[in-house]
Amino acid sequence: MSTFPKNFLWGGATAANQCEGAYNVDGRGLSTVDVIPFGPDRMKVSRGQMKMLACDEEHRYPAHEAVDLYHHYKEDIALFAEMGFKVYRFSIAWTRILPNGDDAVPNEAGLAFYDSLIDECRKYGIEPLITICHFDTPIALIKKYGGWKDRRMIDAYLHYCEVIFDRYKGRVHYWLTFNEINMLLHMPFMGAGVLFEEGENELEVKYRAAHYEIVASARAVKLAHEMMSDAMMGCMLAAGQYYPFTCRPDDVYTAMEADRDNYFFIDAQARGEYPVWAWKRMERAGITLDCTADDLAVMKEGTVDFISFSYYASRAASADPETVKKYRKPGNAAIMSLKNPYLDASEWGWQIDPLGLRITMNTLYDRYRKPLFIVENGLGAVDTVEADGSIHDPYRIDYLRAHIEAMGKAISQDGLPLLGYTMWGPIDLVSASTGEMKKRYGFIYVDKDNDGNGTLTRRRKDSFYWYKKVIASNGEDLD
Ligand code: BG6
């Protein structure tokens, strides 16, 4: 008996802004991700603490060129096919289709680009899995509405969905409504185009934006099911179970509450209603949600078909301020976590915990009883190109092997339904949190450095041949 189902979807995942480049080509409009700069201001802008709605001379913007997949997609998809990919997860850049976010007439050049991308995948028998919105709110809609702060974003998003569903129906079956929807609590500008005004209740603004995205997601699910009989619609969570730092009940409670910050979104998208504790929490925080009876009905009707998530690391939480001070991870982690003394970490301090993946999967399935899909997992690391052009990346293979083993056990020993696995960044791309090229995830190396220099030549790393073997053996040969 093999561990992985016969039709298991092996592949990789990218996001438009992190790999396509060509940010102002063929009529594409500007979006949040284009104005988030490289360097020390990156987190401030992503968090909405520093306002940036245009590019300036003082900053560099790595997404503008990225690895230029826009002009290399045929070569890149051929390499994915050589590894045996069954699925390729990518996002559509909203502003390639609707440069102002809500144009009545879509941009034909943008639609045509994704036509070609989808057809190129299908040529090799690769199933496209599309993220409708991966951290890219159109700047024009931020100027018009203030981004997802405003209910009118729902209609703009629905219009965008209708355009792409209509164009790509029949060729695309798997869709995700919003990438890492819970990220809007942590990086509100990157996640939802939200900037704060003086004196605003920031938490209230974030939960209102969250509500609008949740309603938009539910309406998109409904619409997709109406327009495409074969559509499989998923939510997408930045997952990673919180562990209590100790078994003190206070720590256990704190970890549960931290998990709830994230499950709030998926509870709504998978069950079609907010959990009871969420209403109480919002009441305590003085948050009034702009939630209509119609919203509540739509949420019920538009529940997702599967639960997708990214998993890089587990998290840890403590109720004790001294422990928090001592173990708080320095730097720019998007979601707060304490250092877990039992785990090793990547060069960027992301803790490595394969069993945490199995724990997270079990929690998600127990909670939602819907098929799971791991749509991001991987190791960001520094790679060295040897004199002969080879790249030896055993650390990446070790990381992926351990996580694939853990998910294999979740299937074979826990009985969980898992649709597929798209590791993050099969081709090196720009890091979302740091803007670096140096933080590489790929099986395919791209010659481009942090300063933007390089020929953009693609090279196969050792992990490329390893993953090819993993796929060919349907996950049996992990050596
Ligand atoms: C997820 C995002 O948060 O993690 C991706 O969906 C991102 O866009 C990935 O790239 C890895 O994070 P980073 O910061 O290493 O690029």
Coordinates of C-alpha atoms and ligand atoms in Angstrom, one line a residue:
M1 CA 0.0 0.0 0.0
S2 CA 1.5 3.3 -1.0
T3 CA 1.3 6.3 1.3
F4 CA 0.1 8.9 -1.1
P5 CA -3.1 8.6 -3.2
K6 CA -2.6 7.8 -6.8
N7 CA -3.8 11.2 -8.0
F8 CA -1.9 13.2 -5.4
L9 CA -1.0 16.6 -6.7
W10 CA 2.7 17.2 -6.3
G11 CA 4.1 20.6 -7.4
G12 CA 5.2 24.1 -6.4
A13 CA 3.8 27.5 -5.6
T14 CA 4.7 31.1 -6.5
A15 CA 3.0 34.5 -6.4
A16 CA 2.8 36.9 -9.3
N17 CA 4.6 39.8 -7.7
Q18 CA 7.5 37.7 -6.4
C19 CA 8.4 36.1 -9.7
E20 CA 6.8 37.8 -12.7
G21 CA 8.5 41.2 -12.7
A22 CA 7.3 43.3 -15.7
Y23 CA 5.4 45.4 -13.2
N24 CA 4.5 48.1 -15.7
V25 CA 4.4 46.1 -18.9
D26 CA 1.4 45.6 -21.2
G27 CA -0.9 47.9 -19.3
R28 CA -0.4 46.5 -15.8
G29 CA -1.5 48.8 -13.0
L30 CA 0.2 49.5 -9.7
S31 CA -0.6 47.4 -6.6
T32 CA 0.6 47.3 -3.0
V33 CA 3.4 44.8 -3.6
D34 CA 5.0 47.1 -6.2
V35 CA 5.5 49.9 -3.7
I36 CA 6.8 47.8 -0.8
P37 CA 10.5 48.6 -0.9
F38 CA 13.6 46.6 -0.2
G39 CA 15.5 47.5 3.0
P40 CA 14.6 48.7 6.5
D41 CA 11.4 50.4 5.5
R42 CA 9.9 47.2 4.1
M43 CA 8.2 46.0 7.3
K44 CA 7.0 49.5 8.2
V45 CA 5.3 49.8 4.8
S46 CA 3.9 46.2 4.9
R47 CA 2.4 46.9 8.4
G48 CA 0.8 50.1 7.3
Q49 CA 3.0 52.2 9.6
M50 CA 4.6 54.1 6.8
K51 CA 2.5 55.4 3.9
M52 CA 3.8 54.6 0.4
L53 CA 1.4 54.7 -2.5
A54 CA 3.9 55.3 -5.2
C55 CA 7.5 54.4 -5.9
D56 CA 10.3 57.0 -5.1
E57 CA 13.9 57.5 -6.0
E58 CA 15.3 56.6 -2.5
H59 CA 14.0 53.1 -2.5
R60 CA 14.5 50.0 -4.5
Y61 CA 11.6 47.7 -5.4
P62 CA 12.7 44.1 -6.2
A63 CA 9.2 43.0 -7.4
H64 CA 9.6 45.3 -10.4
E65 CA 11.8 42.8 -12.2
A66 CA 11.8 39.9 -9.7
V67 CA 13.0 36.8 -11.8
D68 CA 11.1 38.0 -14.9
L69 CA 8.9 34.9 -15.1
Y70 CA 6.7 37.1 -17.3
H71 CA 9.2 36.6 -20.1
H72 CA 10.6 33.3 -19.1
Y73 CA 7.5 31.3 -18.3
K74 CA 7.9 28.8 -21.1
E75 CA 11.4 27.9 -19.9
D76 CA 10.2 27.8 -16.3
I77 CA 7.2 25.6 -16.8
A78 CA 9.2 23.3 -19.0
L79 CA 11.5 22.9 -15.9
F80 CA 8.6 22.2 -13.7
A81 CA 7.4 19.6 -16.1
E82 CA 10.8 18.0 -16.2
M83 CA 10.5 17.5 -12.4
G84 CA 7.1 15.9 -13.1
F85 CA 4.9 18.6 -11.5
K86 CA 1.2 17.6 -11.4
V87 CA 0.1 21.1 -10.2
Y88 CA 1.5 24.6 -10.4
R89 CA 0.1 27.1 -7.9
F90 CA 0.5 30.7 -9.1
S91 CA -1.4 33.9 -8.6
I92 CA -3.0 36.3 -11.0
A93 CA -1.9 39.9 -10.6
W94 CA -5.2 41.7 -10.2
T95 CA -3.8 44.8 -11.9
R96 CA -2.7 43.0 -15.0
I97 CA -6.4 42.2 -15.6
L98 CA -7.9 45.4 -14.2
P99 CA -5.2 48.1 -14.0
N100 CA -7.3 50.3 -11.7
G101 CA -8.8 47.4 -9.9
D102 CA -12.4 47.9 -11.1
D103 CA -12.2 48.8 -14.8
A104 CA -15.3 48.0 -16.7
V105 CA -13.3 46.6 -19.6
P106 CA -10.5 44.3 -18.7
N107 CA -6.9 44.6 -20.1
E108 CA -6.7 42.0 -22.9
A109 CA -2.9 41.8 -22.7
G110 CA -3.1 40.7 -19.1
L111 CA -5.8 38.1 -19.8
A112 CA -3.8 36.8 -22.7
F113 CA -0.7 36.4 -20.6
Y114 CA -2.6 34.1 -18.2
D115 CA -4.2 32.3 -21.1
S116 CA -0.7 31.4 -22.2
L117 CA 0.5 30.5 -18.8
I118 CA -2.5 28.2 -18.2
D119 CA -2.2 26.6 -21.6
E120 CA 1.5 26.0 -21.2
C121 CA 0.8 24.2 -17.9
R122 CA -1.9 22.1 -19.5
K123 CA 0.3 21.2 -22.4
Y124 CA 2.4 19.2 -19.9
G125 CA -0.6 17.9 -17.9
I126 CA 0.1 20.3 -15.1
E127 CA -3.1 21.4 -13.2
P128 CA -3.1 25.2 -12.6
L129 CA -4.1 26.2 -9.0
I130 CA -4.8 29.8 -9.0
T131 CA -4.6 32.3 -6.1
I132 CA -7.0 35.1 -7.0
C133 CA -5.4 37.6 -4.7
H134 CA -1.9 37.1 -3.3
F135 CA -1.1 40.3 -1.3
D136 CA -1.9 42.6 -4.2
T137 CA -4.5 45.3 -3.6
P138 CA -4.7 47.7 -6.5
I139 CA -3.3 51.1 -5.5
A140 CA -6.1 52.9 -7.4
L141 CA -8.6 51.2 -5.1
I142 CA -6.6 52.3 -2.0
K143 CA -6.8 55.8 -3.3
K144 CA -10.5 55.5 -4.1
Y145 CA -11.7 53.5 -1.1
G146 CA -8.8 53.1 1.4
G147 CA -8.4 49.4 0.4
W148 CA -10.3 46.7 2.2
K149 CA -11.4 49.2 4.9
D150 CA -14.3 49.9 2.6
R151 CA -17.3 47.6 1.8
R152 CA -17.1 48.6 -1.9
M153 CA -14.0 46.5 -2.3
I154 CA -16.3 43.5 -2.2
D155 CA -17.9 44.4 -5.5
A156 CA -14.6 45.3 -7.1
Y157 CA -13.2 41.9 -6.1
L158 CA -16.3 40.1 -7.4
H159 CA -16.1 41.9 -10.7
Y160 CA -12.4 40.8 -11.0
C161 CA -13.4 37.2 -10.1
E162 CA -16.2 37.2 -12.7
V163 CA -13.8 38.3 -15.4
I164 CA -11.2 35.6 -14.6
F165 CA -13.7 32.8 -14.0
D166 CA -15.4 33.6 -17.3
R167 CA -12.1 33.6 -19.2
Y168 CA -10.4 30.6 -17.6
K169 CA -13.4 28.3 -16.8
G170 CA -12.9 24.8 -18.0
R171 CA -9.2 25.1 -17.9
V172 CA -8.8 25.8 -14.1
H173 CA -10.4 23.8 -11.4
Y174 CA -8.6 24.8 -8.2
W175 CA -8.9 28.4 -6.9
L176 CA -7.9 30.1 -3.7
T177 CA -9.7 33.3 -2.8
F178 CA -7.1 35.1 -0.7
N179 CA -3.5 34.1 0.1
E180 CA -2.9 33.8 3.8
I181 CA -6.0 35.7 4.7
N182 CA -5.0 36.0 8.4
M183 CA -1.9 37.9 7.4
L184 CA -4.0 41.1 7.2
L185 CA -4.0 41.2 11.0
H186 CA -0.2 41.3 11.0
M187 CA 0.7 43.1 7.8
P188 CA -2.4 45.1 7.0
F189 CA -1.0 47.1 4.1
M190 CA 0.5 44.0 2.4
G191 CA -2.5 41.9 3.2
A192 CA -5.3 44.3 2.5
G193 CA -4.1 47.7 1.4
V194 CA -5.0 49.2 4.8
L195 CA -3.4 52.4 6.1
F196 CA -4.4 53.9 9.4
E197 CA -5.5 57.4 10.0
E198 CA -4.7 59.3 13.2
G199 CA -7.0 58.3 16.1
E200 CA -8.5 55.2 14.4
N201 CA -9.1 52.1 16.4
E202 CA -6.6 50.0 14.4
L203 CA -8.0 46.7 15.6
E204 CA -11.5 47.7 14.5
V205 CA -10.2 48.7 11.1
K206 CA -8.4 45.4 10.7
Y207 CA -11.5 43.3 11.7
R208 CA -13.7 45.3 9.4
A209 CA -11.3 44.7 6.5
A210 CA -11.2 41.0 7.5
H211 CA -15.0 40.9 7.5
Y212 CA -15.2 42.4 4.0
E213 CA -12.6 39.9 2.7
I214 CA -14.5 37.0 4.3
V215 CA -17.7 38.1 2.7
A216 CA -15.9 38.7 -0.6
S217 CA -14.5 35.2 -0.4
A218 CA -17.9 33.7 0.3
R219 CA -19.4 35.5 -2.6
A220 CA -16.6 34.4 -4.9
V221 CA -17.1 30.8 -3.8
K222 CA -20.8 31.0 -4.6
L223 CA -20.1 32.7 -7.9
A224 CA -17.5 30.1 -8.9
H225 CA -19.9 27.3 -8.2
E226 CA -22.5 29.0 -10.3
M227 CA -20.2 29.6 -13.2
M228 CA -18.1 26.5 -13.1
S229 CA -19.6 23.1 -12.2
D230 CA -16.1 21.6 -11.6
A231 CA -14.7 24.4 -9.4
M232 CA -12.9 23.5 -6.2
M233 CA -12.7 26.5 -4.0
G234 CA -10.2 26.9 -1.1
C235 CA -9.4 29.3 1.7
M236 CA -5.7 29.8 2.5
L237 CA -4.3 30.1 6.0
A238 CA -0.8 31.1 7.2
A239 CA -0.8 28.1 9.5
G240 CA 1.5 26.8 12.2
Q241 CA 0.2 25.6 15.5
Y242 CA 0.9 27.6 18.7
Y243 CA 2.5 25.5 21.4
P244 CA 2.2 26.6 25.1
F245 CA 5.7 27.5 26.2
T246 CA 5.1 25.4 29.4
C247 CA 2.2 23.3 30.6
R248 CA 1.1 26.1 33.0
P249 CA -2.6 26.5 32.3
D250 CA -2.0 30.2 31.6
D251 CA 0.4 29.4 28.8
V252 CA -2.0 26.8 27.4
Y253 CA -4.8 29.4 27.4
T254 CA -2.5 32.0 25.8
A255 CA -1.5 29.6 23.0
M256 CA -5.2 28.8 22.4
E257 CA -6.0 32.5 22.1
A258 CA -3.1 33.1 19.7
D259 CA -4.4 30.2 17.5
R260 CA -7.8 31.7 17.5
D261 CA -6.5 34.9 15.9
N262 CA -5.8 32.8 12.9
Y263 CA -8.6 30.3 13.0
F264 CA -11.1 33.2 13.1
F265 CA -10.8 33.5 9.4
I266 CA -11.0 29.8 8.5
D267 CA -13.8 29.2 11.0
A268 CA -15.8 31.8 9.0
Q269 CA -14.7 30.5 5.5
A270 CA -15.1 26.8 6.3
R271 CA -18.1 26.8 8.7
G272 CA -19.9 29.9 7.3
E273 CA -20.1 31.7 10.6
Y274 CA -18.0 33.4 13.2
P275 CA -17.3 31.5 16.3
V276 CA -19.1 32.6 19.5
W277 CA -15.9 33.6 21.2
A278 CA -15.1 36.0 18.3
W279 CA -18.2 38.1 18.9
K280 CA -17.4 38.4 22.6
R281 CA -13.8 39.2 21.8
M282 CA -14.8 42.0 19.5
E283 CA -17.3 43.3 22.0
R284 CA -14.5 43.5 24.6
A285 CA -12.2 45.3 22.2
G286 CA -14.9 47.9 21.3
I287 CA -15.1 46.6 17.7
T288 CA -18.3 47.1 15.8
L289 CA -18.4 45.0 12.7
D290 CA -20.3 46.3 9.7
C291 CA -22.0 43.0 9.3
T292 CA -25.5 42.8 7.7
A293 CA -28.0 39.9 7.7
D294 CA -27.2 39.5 4.0
D295 CA -23.5 39.1 4.8
L296 CA -24.3 36.3 7.4
A297 CA -26.4 34.5 4.8
V298 CA -23.8 34.7 2.1
M299 CA -21.1 33.4 4.5
K300 CA -23.3 30.3 5.1
E301 CA -23.8 29.8 1.3
G302 CA -20.2 30.3 0.3
T303 CA -18.2 27.9 2.4
V304 CA -15.1 26.5 0.8
D305 CA -14.5 23.0 -0.6
F306 CA -11.1 22.5 0.9
I307 CA -8.7 24.0 3.4
S308 CA -5.4 25.1 2.0
F309 CA -2.6 26.5 4.1
S310 CA 1.1 27.4 4.2
Y311 CA 3.3 25.8 6.9
Y312 CA 6.9 26.8 7.6
A313 CA 7.1 26.5 11.3
S314 CA 5.2 26.0 14.5
R315 CA 4.9 28.8 17.0
A316 CA 5.1 29.2 20.8
A317 CA 3.3 31.5 23.2
S318 CA 3.6 32.3 26.9
A319 CA 1.5 34.3 29.4
D320 CA 4.5 35.3 31.3
P321 CA 6.0 38.7 30.3
E322 CA 9.5 37.7 31.5
T323 CA 9.4 34.6 29.2
V324 CA 8.1 36.7 26.4
K325 CA 10.9 39.2 26.8
K326 CA 13.5 36.5 27.0
Y327 CA 12.3 34.3 24.1
R328 CA 10.7 36.8 21.8
K329 CA 12.3 36.3 18.3
P330 CA 14.1 39.4 17.1
G331 CA 13.8 40.7 13.7
N332 CA 10.9 41.0 11.3
A333 CA 8.8 37.9 11.7
A334 CA 5.4 38.7 10.4
I335 CA 3.6 36.7 13.1
M336 CA 4.8 36.9 16.7
S337 CA 6.2 33.7 18.2
L338 CA 8.6 32.8 20.9
K339 CA 11.8 30.8 20.3
N340 CA 11.2 27.2 21.0
P341 CA 14.3 25.9 22.7
Y342 CA 13.7 22.3 21.4
L343 CA 13.9 23.3 17.7
D344 CA 16.6 24.3 15.3
A345 CA 16.1 27.3 13.0
S346 CA 16.8 28.4 9.5
E347 CA 19.3 31.1 8.8
W348 CA 16.4 33.5 9.0
G349 CA 15.3 32.2 12.4
W350 CA 12.3 30.2 11.1
Q351 CA 12.1 27.2 13.4
I352 CA 12.1 23.8 11.8
D353 CA 9.4 21.5 13.0
P354 CA 8.2 18.7 10.7
L355 CA 6.1 17.1 13.4
G356 CA 4.4 20.5 13.8
L357 CA 3.1 20.1 10.3
R358 CA 1.4 16.8 11.2
I359 CA 0.0 18.4 14.4
T360 CA -1.3 21.4 12.4
M361 CA -2.9 19.1 9.8
N362 CA -4.6 17.1 12.5
T363 CA -5.9 20.3 14.2
L364 CA -7.2 21.7 10.9
Y365 CA -9.0 18.4 9.9
D366 CA -10.5 17.9 13.3
R367 CA -11.8 21.4 13.2
Y368 CA -13.2 21.6 9.7
R369 CA -13.6 18.0 8.3
K370 CA -12.7 19.2 4.8
P371 CA -9.9 17.9 2.6
L372 CA -6.6 19.7 3.2
F373 CA -4.1 21.0 0.6
I374 CA -0.6 22.1 1.7
V375 CA 0.1 25.0 -0.7
E376 CA 3.3 26.3 0.8
N377 CA 6.2 24.8 2.6
G378 CA 9.9 25.2 2.2
L379 CA 13.2 26.4 3.4
G380 CA 14.7 29.8 2.6
A381 CA 18.5 29.5 2.5
V382 CA 21.7 30.9 1.0
D383 CA 22.9 28.8 -1.9
T384 CA 26.4 28.7 -3.4
V385 CA 27.0 28.1 -7.1
E386 CA 30.1 26.0 -7.5
A387 CA 32.8 26.7 -10.1
D388 CA 31.2 24.0 -12.4
G389 CA 27.8 25.7 -12.1
S390 CA 26.3 23.0 -9.8
I391 CA 24.4 23.9 -6.6
H392 CA 24.5 21.5 -3.7
D393 CA 21.6 22.1 -1.3
P394 CA 21.3 19.1 1.0
Y395 CA 19.8 21.4 3.8
R396 CA 16.8 22.0 1.5
I397 CA 16.4 18.3 0.7
D398 CA 16.6 17.5 4.5
Y399 CA 13.9 20.0 5.3
L400 CA 11.5 18.9 2.6
R401 CA 12.1 15.2 3.2
A402 CA 11.3 15.6 6.9
H403 CA 8.1 17.5 6.1
I404 CA 7.0 15.1 3.4
E405 CA 7.5 12.2 5.8
A406 CA 5.4 14.0 8.4
M407 CA 2.6 14.6 5.9
G408 CA 2.9 11.0 4.8
K409 CA 2.3 9.9 8.4
A410 CA -0.7 12.3 8.6
I411 CA -2.2 10.4 5.6
S412 CA -1.2 6.8 6.4
Q413 CA -1.4 6.8 10.2
D414 CA -3.9 9.5 11.0
G415 CA -6.1 9.0 7.9
L416 CA -6.3 12.6 6.8
P417 CA -7.4 13.5 3.3
L418 CA -4.7 15.6 1.6
L419 CA -5.2 16.7 -2.0
G420 CA -1.7 17.8 -2.7
Y421 CA 1.5 19.5 -1.8
T422 CA 3.0 22.6 -3.6
M423 CA 6.3 23.5 -2.0
W424 CA 7.0 27.2 -1.9
G425 CA 9.1 28.8 -4.5
P426 CA 10.2 26.0 -6.9
I427 CA 12.1 28.7 -8.7
D428 CA 14.1 31.2 -6.7
L429 CA 12.0 34.4 -6.2
V430 CA 11.9 37.6 -4.2
S431 CA 11.2 37.0 -0.5
A432 CA 7.9 38.5 0.7
S433 CA 9.1 39.4 4.2
T434 CA 12.5 40.8 3.4
G435 CA 12.5 41.5 -0.3
E436 CA 15.8 39.6 -0.7
M437 CA 16.9 37.3 -3.5
K438 CA 19.5 35.8 -1.2
K439 CA 16.7 34.0 0.7
R440 CA 16.2 31.2 -1.8
Y441 CA 13.6 28.4 -1.8
G442 CA 14.0 27.0 -5.3
F443 CA 14.8 23.8 -6.9
I444 CA 15.8 26.1 -9.7
Y445 CA 18.5 28.7 -9.1
V446 CA 18.1 32.1 -10.7
D447 CA 21.2 34.2 -11.2
K448 CA 20.1 37.4 -9.6
D449 CA 21.4 39.0 -6.3
N450 CA 20.0 41.3 -3.7
D451 CA 21.2 44.4 -5.6
G452 CA 19.3 43.4 -8.7
N453 CA 22.4 42.2 -10.6
G454 CA 22.5 38.9 -12.5
T455 CA 21.8 37.4 -15.9
L456 CA 18.5 35.7 -14.8
T457 CA 20.0 32.4 -16.0
R458 CA 18.2 29.3 -14.6
R459 CA 20.2 26.4 -13.1
R460 CA 19.0 23.1 -11.6
K461 CA 20.0 22.5 -8.0
D462 CA 20.6 19.1 -6.5
S463 CA 17.2 19.3 -4.9
F464 CA 15.7 19.6 -8.5
Y465 CA 16.8 16.0 -9.2
W466 CA 15.7 14.8 -5.7
Y467 CA 12.1 16.2 -6.1
K468 CA 11.9 14.7 -9.5
K469 CA 12.5 11.3 -7.9
V470 CA 10.1 12.0 -5.1
I471 CA 7.3 12.8 -7.6
A472 CA 8.2 9.9 -9.9
S473 CA 7.9 7.5 -7.0
N474 CA 4.7 9.2 -5.7
G475 CA 6.5 10.1 -2.5
E476 CA 7.9 6.6 -1.8
D477 CA 11.6 7.4 -2.6
L478 CA 12.7 10.2 -0.4
D479 CA 16.4 9.3 -0.2
Ligands
BG6_1 C1 4.1 33.2 2.8 C2 3.7 33.9 1.6 O1 3.9 34.0 3.9 O2 5.5 32.8 2.9 C3 4.7 34.0 0.4 O3 2.4 33.5 1.1 C4 6.1 34.1 1.0 O4 4.3 35.1 -0.4 C5 6.4 32.9 1.8 O5 7.1 34.3 0.1 C6 7.8 32.8 2.4 O6 8.1 33.9 3.1 P1 9.4 34.8 2.8 O7 9.2 36.0 3.6 O8 10.5 33.9 3.1 O9 9.3 35.1 1.3

